XYZ file of C-alpha atoms in Angstrom:
695
model
C 7.808 -34.415 -11.682
C 10.296 -32.278 -13.435
C 10.091 -29.645 -15.573
C 10.830 -31.512 -19.291
C 8.715 -34.887 -18.158
C 5.801 -32.563 -17.331
C 6.362 -30.200 -20.532
C 6.912 -33.292 -22.221
C 3.544 -35.138 -21.128
C 1.267 -31.951 -22.165
C 2.757 -30.710 -25.041
C 1.579 -34.696 -26.572
C -2.219 -32.782 -25.872
C -1.408 -30.399 -29.045
C -1.342 -33.200 -31.540
C -4.679 -34.347 -30.299
C -6.629 -31.353 -30.207
C -8.715 -29.124 -32.757
C -7.800 -25.351 -32.334
C -10.912 -23.673 -32.445
C -9.501 -19.834 -32.859
C -8.747 -20.518 -36.590
C -12.285 -20.190 -36.728
C -12.687 -16.362 -36.143
C -10.698 -13.645 -36.765
C -9.197 -11.921 -34.062
C -8.012 -8.339 -33.111
C -5.204 -7.996 -30.286
C -4.014 -4.602 -28.996
C -4.215 -2.358 -25.813
C -5.184 1.121 -24.765
C -4.065 3.093 -21.894
C -5.586 0.752 -18.952
C -6.481 -2.298 -21.034
C -5.611 -5.166 -23.053
C -8.140 -6.680 -25.354
C -8.557 -9.986 -27.722
C -11.715 -9.515 -29.795
C -13.082 -11.787 -32.223
C -15.613 -8.552 -33.288
C -14.848 -6.271 -36.379
C -13.110 -3.231 -35.566
C -15.717 -0.701 -34.649
C -17.127 -2.843 -32.501
C -14.318 -3.352 -30.441
C -12.679 0.354 -30.716
C -16.638 1.062 -29.130
C -16.431 -1.404 -26.427
C -12.545 -0.311 -25.065
C -13.632 3.704 -25.121
C -16.556 3.227 -23.469
C -14.471 1.295 -21.030
C -12.081 4.393 -20.988
C -14.461 6.890 -20.461
C -16.476 4.977 -17.529
C -12.865 4.238 -15.698
C -12.016 8.019 -16.204
C -15.664 9.204 -15.188
C -15.436 7.371 -11.890
C -11.994 8.099 -10.949
C -12.933 12.113 -11.460
C -15.810 11.389 -8.876
C -13.316 9.760 -6.627
C -9.841 10.807 -7.123
C -8.420 8.782 -4.222
C -8.577 5.456 -6.103
C -6.536 6.609 -8.843
C -3.374 7.782 -7.160
C -1.753 4.550 -8.048
C -1.731 3.426 -11.417
C -3.297 -0.311 -11.280
C -2.066 -3.125 -13.957
C -4.141 -3.162 -17.119
C -7.036 -5.099 -16.970
C -7.061 -7.907 -19.727
C -10.540 -7.773 -22.267
C -11.755 -10.812 -23.814
C -14.411 -9.483 -25.931
C -17.112 -12.095 -27.885
C -18.896 -11.270 -30.977
C -21.566 -13.727 -29.942
C -22.981 -16.584 -27.404
C -21.811 -19.212 -29.527
C -17.899 -17.751 -29.150
C -18.437 -16.848 -25.627
C -19.289 -20.014 -24.472
C -16.381 -22.398 -26.082
C -14.375 -20.278 -23.183
C -16.601 -19.770 -20.586
C -17.146 -21.490 -17.276
C -19.151 -24.405 -16.713
C -22.466 -24.173 -14.661
C -23.615 -27.643 -14.401
C -20.775 -29.320 -16.383
C -22.037 -26.967 -19.509
C -20.438 -24.011 -20.859
C -22.357 -20.756 -19.088
C -24.555 -18.734 -21.691
C -23.790 -15.659 -18.724
C -23.638 -12.087 -19.958
C -20.234 -11.908 -18.871
C -18.113 -12.586 -16.343
C -14.817 -10.874 -14.493
C -11.643 -12.737 -12.840
C -10.159 -11.040 -9.447
C -6.746 -11.883 -10.829
C -3.965 -10.787 -8.215
C -1.823 -9.666 -11.203
C -3.797 -8.924 -13.983
C -7.852 -9.338 -13.811
C -9.706 -10.592 -16.659
C -13.163 -9.205 -18.346
C -14.719 -11.788 -20.921
C -18.201 -10.739 -22.283
C -20.447 -10.557 -25.208
C -22.004 -8.355 -27.171
C -25.269 -9.744 -28.449
C -26.330 -9.541 -24.307
C -29.293 -6.956 -23.753
C -28.006 -3.446 -23.838
C -27.709 -1.970 -20.328
C -27.323 -5.002 -18.709
C -23.810 -6.764 -20.050
C -22.370 -2.889 -19.059
C -23.580 -2.935 -15.817
C -22.349 -6.546 -14.472
C -18.913 -5.522 -16.351
C -18.702 -2.095 -14.789
C -19.929 -3.432 -11.408
C -16.801 -5.118 -11.066
C -14.610 -3.207 -12.496
C -15.011 -1.163 -9.448
C -14.532 -3.940 -6.653
C -10.984 -3.469 -8.643
C -10.557 0.014 -8.642
C -11.275 0.439 -5.337
C -9.327 -2.484 -4.433
C -7.256 0.061 -1.746
C -10.206 1.041 -0.372
C -11.672 -2.602 1.147
C -9.703 -3.339 3.791
C -12.056 -4.169 6.595
C -14.601 -2.587 4.869
C -18.366 -4.192 5.596
C -20.042 -6.110 2.684
C -22.798 -3.505 2.283
C -20.416 -0.800 1.475
C -17.928 -3.020 -0.893
C -21.076 -4.450 -3.150
C -23.055 -0.684 -2.386
C -20.390 1.630 -4.272
C -19.792 -0.900 -6.878
C -23.987 -1.142 -7.304
C -24.330 2.479 -6.908
C -21.788 3.783 -9.822
C -23.180 0.566 -12.015
C -25.869 2.437 -13.203
C -24.152 5.063 -15.176
C -25.159 6.307 -18.888
C -22.485 7.606 -21.347
C -24.182 9.958 -23.513
C -22.980 11.822 -26.621
C -21.253 14.252 -24.356
C -21.309 13.469 -21.127
C -21.364 10.579 -18.426
C -24.116 10.665 -15.603
C -23.711 8.346 -12.632
C -26.230 7.578 -9.374
C -29.172 6.716 -11.418
C -32.490 5.421 -10.108
C -32.356 1.927 -10.765
C -35.988 0.673 -11.547
C -35.154 -3.055 -10.708
C -34.080 -2.638 -7.193
C -36.980 -0.010 -6.079
C -39.643 -2.669 -7.518
C -37.621 -5.785 -5.524
C -37.510 -3.257 -2.069
C -40.669 -2.064 -2.441
C -42.304 -5.399 -2.920
C -40.058 -7.201 0.019
C -39.211 -6.273 3.370
C -35.920 -4.577 4.067
C -33.200 -6.876 6.348
C -33.506 -4.825 9.402
C -30.391 -2.685 9.821
C -28.860 -4.719 12.651
C -28.690 -7.679 10.379
C -27.688 -5.876 7.362
C -25.061 -4.155 8.641
C -23.321 -7.211 10.071
C -23.984 -10.015 6.460
C -21.488 -11.756 5.346
C -21.344 -14.099 2.168
C -22.994 -17.092 4.168
C -25.570 -14.334 5.411
C -26.954 -13.751 2.219
C -26.515 -16.605 0.664
C -29.351 -18.095 3.107
C -33.041 -17.914 1.832
C -32.251 -16.801 -0.936
C -31.205 -12.796 0.548
C -28.603 -11.886 -2.018
C -30.737 -10.134 -4.840
C -32.667 -8.047 -1.663
C -28.825 -7.683 -0.123
C -27.868 -6.305 -2.851
C -30.926 -4.009 -3.485
C -30.893 -2.759 -0.004
C -26.927 -2.145 -0.275
C -27.436 0.246 -3.294
C -30.247 2.178 -1.647
C -28.447 2.699 1.297
C -25.461 4.284 -0.048
C -27.729 5.892 -2.686
C -29.901 7.616 0.029
C -26.761 8.431 2.489
C -24.635 9.751 -0.171
C -26.803 11.006 -3.290
C -29.529 11.703 -2.027
C -31.519 14.883 -1.847
C -29.727 16.814 0.824
C -27.564 13.957 2.184
C -29.019 13.731 5.454
C -26.685 11.398 6.519
C -23.593 11.731 4.618
C -21.246 12.824 7.146
C -22.583 10.613 9.640
C -22.253 7.502 6.629
C -18.694 8.734 6.515
C -18.020 8.380 10.152
C -19.992 4.965 10.447
C -17.946 3.226 7.721
C -14.485 5.169 9.331
C -15.097 3.355 12.823
C -15.980 0.212 11.216
C -12.942 0.299 9.304
C -11.025 0.645 12.421
C -12.046 -2.674 14.361
C -15.114 -0.506 16.153
C -17.925 -2.893 16.915
C -21.203 -2.025 14.693
C -23.967 -1.363 17.501
C -21.813 1.567 19.440
C -20.296 2.746 16.092
C -23.178 3.590 14.711
C -25.227 4.886 17.784
C -22.083 7.492 17.866
C -22.061 7.962 14.186
C -25.708 8.018 12.906
C -27.595 9.780 16.672
C -30.649 8.044 15.777
C -32.181 4.046 16.283
C -31.986 1.707 13.757
C -35.837 1.775 13.280
C -35.745 5.299 12.530
C -33.002 4.636 10.110
C -34.983 2.528 8.580
C -38.152 4.195 7.663
C -35.825 7.248 6.409
C -34.349 4.454 4.037
C -38.234 3.260 3.149
C -39.441 6.604 2.382
C -35.984 7.359 0.334
C -37.125 4.217 -1.474
C -41.142 4.747 -1.906
C -40.263 8.678 -3.396
C -36.918 9.624 -3.529
C -35.167 11.190 -6.544
C -32.145 10.283 -8.382
C -29.235 12.712 -7.307
C -27.033 12.691 -10.599
C -23.477 13.243 -10.729
C -23.169 14.395 -14.333
C -19.588 14.896 -15.596
C -19.049 16.315 -19.222
C -16.597 14.313 -21.239
C -14.647 17.381 -22.581
C -14.144 17.664 -19.065
C -11.994 14.276 -17.936
C -9.295 12.827 -19.730
C -10.027 9.218 -21.491
C -7.901 6.960 -22.380
C -6.664 6.017 -26.108
C -6.291 3.268 -27.843
C -2.533 2.571 -28.545
C -2.417 -0.041 -30.552
C -4.902 -3.121 -32.802
C -3.813 -5.822 -34.402
C -3.767 -9.372 -35.513
C -2.246 -11.476 -32.865
C 0.596 -13.429 -33.425
C -0.039 -17.188 -32.718
C 1.708 -17.561 -29.539
C -0.427 -14.577 -28.183
C -3.771 -15.934 -29.396
C -2.988 -18.958 -28.032
C -1.903 -17.787 -24.557
C -4.621 -15.523 -24.075
C -7.152 -18.015 -24.639
C -5.492 -20.428 -22.843
C -5.382 -18.060 -20.004
C -9.067 -18.029 -20.118
C -9.957 -21.120 -20.045
C -7.930 -21.698 -17.183
C -9.496 -18.358 -15.289
C -12.534 -20.418 -16.035
C -11.860 -23.668 -14.434
C -11.056 -25.713 -17.612
C -7.734 -26.736 -16.938
C -7.758 -29.899 -19.628
C -8.876 -27.840 -22.361
C -6.487 -24.765 -21.655
C -3.696 -27.174 -21.779
C -3.705 -27.298 -25.543
C -3.821 -23.619 -26.007
C -1.041 -23.061 -23.318
C 1.641 -25.629 -24.732
C 0.886 -24.559 -28.647
C 2.179 -20.944 -26.773
C 5.026 -22.537 -25.552
C 5.814 -23.806 -28.375
C 5.716 -21.042 -30.622
C 7.265 -18.619 -27.925
C 9.746 -20.765 -25.760
C 11.235 -17.487 -24.618
C 8.331 -15.985 -23.508
C 7.372 -16.452 -19.937
C 3.621 -15.897 -19.751
C 2.930 -19.714 -20.604
C 5.440 -20.795 -17.658
C 3.576 -18.752 -15.467
C 0.075 -20.445 -16.106
C 1.246 -24.169 -16.259
C 3.343 -23.496 -12.890
C 0.082 -22.500 -11.213
C -2.197 -25.491 -12.963
C 0.637 -27.439 -11.969
C 0.165 -26.291 -8.454
C -3.617 -26.830 -8.492
C -2.987 -30.757 -9.154
C -0.991 -30.858 -6.719
C 2.444 -31.012 -8.660
C 4.728 -28.597 -6.333
C 7.644 -29.581 -7.731
C 6.815 -29.041 -11.510
C 5.176 -25.884 -10.463
C 8.064 -24.752 -9.085
C 9.811 -25.856 -12.265
C 7.649 -23.447 -13.882
C 7.949 -20.684 -12.150
C 11.850 -20.452 -11.668
C 11.951 -20.834 -15.559
C 9.284 -17.656 -16.008
C 11.683 -16.054 -13.690
C 14.578 -16.942 -15.499
C 13.092 -15.417 -18.891
C 12.402 -12.452 -17.078
C 8.636 -12.672 -16.172
C 6.679 -9.679 -15.277
C 3.855 -11.145 -13.686
C 4.024 -10.790 -9.648
C 2.633 -13.851 -8.540
C 5.836 -15.643 -9.995
C 8.015 -14.374 -7.130
C 5.555 -14.031 -4.487
C 5.210 -18.240 -5.155
C 8.610 -18.892 -5.195
C 9.299 -16.785 -2.153
C 6.548 -18.482 -0.485
C 7.689 -21.561 -1.278
C 11.526 -20.656 0.214
C 9.175 -19.242 3.414
C 8.182 -22.251 4.188
C 11.160 -23.839 4.212
C 12.010 -21.554 7.662
C 9.683 -23.734 9.503
C 8.339 -22.649 12.781
C 11.458 -22.493 15.004
C 13.195 -19.182 15.912
C 16.103 -17.949 14.003
C 18.337 -16.353 16.296
C 21.418 -14.715 15.823
C 23.324 -17.691 15.201
C 21.499 -18.543 12.227
C 23.223 -20.888 9.641
C 24.787 -19.416 6.897
C 21.798 -21.242 4.904
C 19.430 -19.623 6.838
C 20.647 -16.436 6.151
C 20.861 -16.822 2.211
C 17.217 -18.383 2.269
C 16.095 -15.054 3.828
C 18.270 -12.559 1.264
C 16.442 -14.843 -1.715
C 13.378 -14.307 0.068
C 13.830 -10.605 0.374
C 15.088 -9.822 -2.866
C 11.837 -11.806 -4.840
C 9.528 -9.944 -2.793
C 11.039 -6.330 -3.395
C 11.082 -7.948 -7.178
C 7.098 -8.215 -6.445
C 6.276 -5.059 -4.997
C 8.534 -3.462 -7.630
C 6.314 -4.945 -9.916
C 3.267 -3.968 -8.379
C 3.869 -1.690 -5.589
C -0.075 -2.527 -4.307
C 0.335 -5.999 -4.330
C 0.073 -6.125 -0.191
C 0.477 -9.862 0.066
C 4.447 -9.293 -0.395
C 4.646 -7.042 2.278
C 2.752 -9.401 4.413
C 4.902 -12.067 3.575
C 7.972 -9.795 4.504
C 6.716 -8.640 7.610
C 6.365 -12.494 8.710
C 9.537 -13.107 7.575
C 11.348 -10.648 9.729
C 8.924 -10.743 12.943
C 10.173 -14.808 12.562
C 14.044 -13.784 12.559
C 13.747 -12.583 15.574
C 16.874 -9.683 14.568
C 16.784 -6.500 14.218
C 15.842 -5.124 10.572
C 17.798 -2.191 8.802
C 16.641 0.804 8.026
C 16.143 0.311 3.997
C 14.184 -2.740 4.788
C 11.771 -1.045 7.507
C 11.314 2.091 5.197
C 10.007 -0.153 2.468
C 7.971 -1.948 4.579
C 6.572 1.273 5.996
C 5.281 1.278 2.181
C 2.948 -1.092 3.282
C 1.088 0.420 6.074
C 0.223 3.070 3.659
C -1.603 0.490 1.244
C -3.417 -1.119 3.942
C -3.935 1.993 6.532
C -6.909 -0.107 8.210
C -4.776 -3.907 8.223
C -4.044 -3.552 12.228
C -2.436 -7.226 12.003
C 0.589 -5.661 9.537
C 0.776 -1.940 11.713
C 1.317 -3.978 14.953
C 3.969 -6.390 13.361
C 5.409 -3.435 12.058
C 5.327 -1.688 15.173
C 6.986 -5.085 16.826
C 10.166 -4.484 14.627
C 10.740 -1.042 14.688
C 11.162 -1.292 18.410
C 13.084 -4.132 18.089
C 15.251 -2.213 15.463
C 15.602 0.536 18.153
C 12.803 3.234 16.621
C 10.613 3.584 19.310
C 9.743 6.892 18.167
C 8.113 5.833 15.102
C 5.100 3.304 16.926
C 3.519 5.876 17.985
C 2.901 6.523 13.687
C 2.613 3.145 12.855
C -0.188 2.958 15.175
C -1.668 6.447 15.276
C -5.049 5.469 13.035
C -5.670 2.817 15.956
C -5.312 4.947 19.067
C -7.549 7.048 17.900
C -10.978 6.926 20.042
C -13.015 5.858 16.829
C -11.097 2.671 16.765
C -12.664 -0.930 18.113
C -11.673 -1.284 21.906
C -9.789 -4.278 21.265
C -8.032 -2.754 19.023
C -6.941 0.088 21.478
C -5.753 -1.845 23.822
C -3.412 -3.581 21.753
C -2.394 -0.598 20.271
C -1.897 0.879 24.001
C -0.012 -1.949 25.004
C 2.225 -1.880 22.011
C 2.983 2.113 22.725
C 3.797 1.267 26.079
C 5.962 -1.379 25.029
C 7.856 0.867 23.316
C 8.537 2.950 25.909
C 5.784 5.605 25.396
C 2.520 6.267 26.831
C -0.592 7.498 24.922
C -1.405 11.018 24.701
C -5.014 10.677 25.462
C -6.260 8.773 28.208
C -8.494 5.786 27.391
C -10.713 5.463 30.385
C -12.496 2.007 29.337
C -9.447 0.562 29.118
C -9.202 -2.110 31.942
C -5.914 -3.965 33.670
C -8.537 -6.962 32.161
C -8.283 -5.394 29.080
C -4.796 -5.029 28.944
C -4.488 -8.512 30.030
C -6.619 -9.784 26.736
C -4.600 -7.581 24.477
C -1.438 -9.064 25.523
C -2.970 -12.619 23.814
C -4.214 -10.942 20.733
C -0.713 -9.701 20.177
C 0.707 -13.212 21.355
C -1.503 -13.986 18.430
C -0.744 -11.899 15.916
C 2.712 -14.268 15.923
C 1.083 -17.244 15.555
C -0.812 -15.952 12.648
C 1.233 -15.672 8.768
C 2.632 -17.399 6.363
C 5.827 -17.802 8.889
C 4.542 -18.594 12.488
C 6.489 -17.222 15.397
C 5.864 -19.433 18.404
C 8.251 -19.194 20.758
C 7.322 -14.958 20.432
C 3.802 -15.844 21.009
C 4.465 -18.092 24.093
C 6.553 -15.119 25.397
C 3.229 -12.750 25.074
C 0.578 -15.370 25.816
C 2.602 -16.014 29.415
C 2.360 -12.306 29.997
C -1.401 -12.439 29.313
C -1.864 -15.487 31.780
C 0.727 -13.774 34.473
C -2.235 -10.824 34.041
C -5.249 -13.350 34.710
C -6.273 -13.204 31.418
C -8.501 -16.290 31.011
C -7.915 -15.703 26.969
C -3.990 -15.940 28.097
C -4.673 -18.854 29.905
C -6.009 -20.935 27.732
C -4.040 -19.944 24.533
C -1.130 -21.154 26.702
C -2.661 -24.144 27.739
C -3.040 -24.995 24.096
C 0.352 -24.238 22.905
C 1.152 -26.614 25.830
C -0.866 -29.170 24.274
C 0.345 -28.974 20.628
C 4.225 -28.112 21.573
C 4.006 -25.073 19.693
C 6.822 -23.031 21.311
C 7.118 -24.986 24.220
C 8.263 -28.769 25.025
C 4.632 -30.646 24.835
C 3.375 -30.977 28.401
C -0.542 -32.249 28.844
C -0.361 -31.879 32.907
C 0.330 -28.574 32.286
C -1.993 -27.892 29.386
C -5.078 -29.326 31.303
C -4.410 -27.083 34.430
C -4.540 -23.749 32.541
C -7.182 -25.159 30.175
C -9.304 -26.485 33.311
C -8.499 -23.740 35.346
C -10.111 -20.914 32.741
C -13.002 -23.544 31.723
C -13.788 -23.420 35.672
C -14.068 -19.953 35.708
C -17.098 -20.425 32.796
C -14.994 -19.195 30.280
C -16.893 -20.466 27.051
C -13.686 -21.268 24.626
C -11.562 -23.045 27.292
C -14.667 -25.512 28.021
C -15.184 -26.243 24.611
C -11.449 -26.636 24.155
C -11.661 -28.864 27.029
C -14.186 -31.084 26.286
C -12.267 -31.763 22.731
C -9.806 -32.709 24.146
C -11.490 -35.451 26.315
C -13.457 -36.793 23.176
C -10.920 -37.326 20.787
C -7.279 -36.236 21.671
C -5.157 -38.340 21.900
C -2.808 -37.142 24.304
C -4.968 -37.580 27.591
C -7.241 -40.660 28.841
C -10.462 -40.248 26.454
C -13.638 -39.819 28.995
C -16.892 -38.992 27.275
C -18.743 -38.218 29.980
C -16.083 -35.330 31.073
C -16.160 -34.229 27.238
C -19.799 -34.150 27.078
C -20.093 -32.051 30.395
C -17.744 -29.644 29.292
C -19.421 -29.300 25.810
C -22.601 -28.875 26.807
C -21.270 -25.656 29.530
C -19.579 -24.464 26.257
C -22.553 -24.574 23.985
C -25.550 -23.327 26.577
C -23.334 -20.239 26.339
C -25.382 -19.944 22.847
C -21.568 -20.282 20.924
C -22.774 -21.441 17.263
C -19.429 -23.302 17.565
C -19.587 -25.010 20.862
C -23.358 -25.877 19.690
C -22.302 -27.659 17.079
C -19.327 -29.501 18.762
C -21.329 -30.602 21.344
C -24.446 -31.963 18.983
C -21.938 -33.707 16.745
C -20.192 -35.450 19.762
C -23.326 -36.685 20.670
C -24.386 -37.978 17.242
C -21.570 -39.637 16.969
C -19.946 -40.469 20.260
C -18.275 -44.009 20.122
C -19.832 -45.286 22.904
C -23.247 -45.556 22.379
C -24.598 -44.912 25.776
C -23.372 -41.654 25.156
C -25.372 -40.623 22.152
C -28.677 -38.608 21.747
C -29.785 -37.958 18.600
C -32.794 -35.387 19.636
C -30.601 -32.906 21.819
C -28.139 -33.531 18.912
C -30.785 -32.182 16.777
C -31.820 -29.640 18.863
C -28.098 -28.093 19.116
C -27.399 -28.685 15.838
C -30.420 -26.315 14.768
C -29.320 -23.460 17.276
C -25.971 -23.551 15.661
C -27.679 -23.074 12.530
C -30.119 -20.473 13.315
C -26.842 -18.648 13.872
C -25.027 -19.885 11.016
C -25.948 -22.183 7.774
C -22.449 -22.915 6.695
C -21.867 -26.480 5.057
C -20.375 -28.170 8.688
C -23.110 -27.355 10.796
C -25.524 -28.585 7.988
C -23.179 -31.946 8.057
C -23.860 -32.207 11.738
C -27.362 -31.879 11.612
C -27.659 -34.576 8.759
C -25.307 -36.579 11.674
C -27.812 -35.603 14.050
C -30.801 -36.817 12.130
C -29.452 -40.095 11.006
C -29.015 -41.010 14.805
C -32.483 -40.295 15.492
C -33.621 -42.599 12.584
C -34.875 -39.842 10.299
C -32.902 -40.850 7.560
C -34.649 -39.216 4.954
C -34.353 -35.826 6.529
C -30.485 -36.800 7.150
C -30.221 -37.187 3.230
C -31.710 -34.377 2.375
C -29.769 -31.906 5.020
C -26.743 -33.512 3.974
C -27.517 -32.726 0.277
C -27.878 -29.162 1.470
C -24.773 -29.365 3.108
C -23.016 -30.135 0.051
C -24.744 -27.681 -1.725
C -23.426 -24.966 0.631
C -19.915 -25.588 0.177
C -17.787 -22.852 -1.590
C -17.045 -22.872 -5.635
C -14.467 -25.204 -6.325
C -14.386 -26.932 -2.432
C -13.604 -30.541 -2.711
C -15.885 -32.921 -1.351
C -14.407 -34.927 1.519
C -15.024 -38.293 2.737
C -17.452 -36.791 5.687
C -19.716 -35.210 3.146
C -20.207 -38.197 1.100
């Protein structure tokens, strides 16, 4: 559906809806670091925005590294009451939520929506917690979850007094929880991800323990483990495995640190960081006035869109479009809505219109560049590329440069651009290389980007810059796998590591070559043919990882002509050497792939070998095959239940629960099957469509 047709359709909604915005008197404006829309009175609005400005200034005074680059203003919605807030709040169980407030992590301009009648202290803590995530965005690359949530919890306990700010207060709610519950073992705590903390209601205990651990290490009396903590986080950020990184950093065992942490929780004292207001520069309100009809309707429509209330958002957005047809903002959000609905042509038309009107939204240009980059496909564009392909790359480059100019921290545009140039197989000019180097400064711990930049430096005859691109990952603190890949790339450039790594073996080098091949397979524009070159090097070095990767490439015809015989030869060779990924892949191949003759006996034999190596994914695959095999003679519901439970013991993700439900059904335990299936559906990430397999 084209733009004009789509717009005509949704504009008709305007005349079928009644504007609720007229019920309130609104204030619209901006301070140095926030936009705001408020239906509270001027004094309440001013007080709230200045509190946010003061908190921001204080946090950045304590952590100036987060203020080195000016971030875009955050948009704050201030509602005077629950009644006015719920009209625009996200839905919960089909009804508007009466939450204390919410924070939307929009890529271009984050949004805060909060109500003034929330209990004192709670509203601010929630907003400050999320705003710290925004301010520390540059420092979250490869950071563990406990650090990301811990720093937000630690500094959200702030008290704003008449003449000073106090950070790092003692959080009595967290302390009471930790005193009444057993601590999460540190081995599990350090490895925890979102799925882990959502299991068995660990989330509140995890947040409390994250606060306590950072409070103890960074603000506890004496900072006994302060330097060790900083080194530990640095090692993890460079890809080191948790256990060796912990031992090298803390020089104690987990139990000793747990005892010290418990002692701090039971009797520790808060070390307060106090900042006098006269010593910090607080942003000021620059403008506060009545919004225009377009400003009001767009702001409220944009909030509803972010609250996932698209049908409610459309009338507001279209009224804004009618009120000011030359304003790009409504077109931007309508583009996102069309994209979410799967109407790609309409989405592109809206974004093109926004671009024509001078959009300043970074995502406008990134989305259009992404659409064009998809046209490059997976095949190599060599030196004989057509004029059309060259024009396409210039168009992509121009839009991504525009995106980064609008928001220098928008790392996705750097990532897409480096993928486009890696895919091209050609040299890159000095100006483009200099531009791409800025991306590495934004995400210094992102190995994939650093490695791809190093490959472009080598291809463009600048091998002297490879060491600089990979310097962090050549450090002894970096994880072994990343160091191996960094060494391979450095040698590939013609240089040798300045430090000898005794733990790097020929086997490790061969595996590193396969991992570099996977770098070409990843990203927005895969480069399969270049991946094959590295997979072949790795396989020639007797790497089982390389053999498996090369076998799967032959099977799928990625970068090489499809060759099932060669694929089976490579996969079987690795599987017979007890390499679990190859065993699982071979089992899946014989179980359901159309390129070979199905052999359920052979499939289950290889799947069992993989599952018995205690890999959760392999256990789940084996359980699913036993529960659903088309040949009834090969089914075994009780064994399927056993292996599905083993997988879930490692990771309670919805797919594994779905498998357990199928296993229960095959065993005739239908009530348990239904109960487990409902649990699987409940565990799906918010907003995930429920596929037929989950119904």
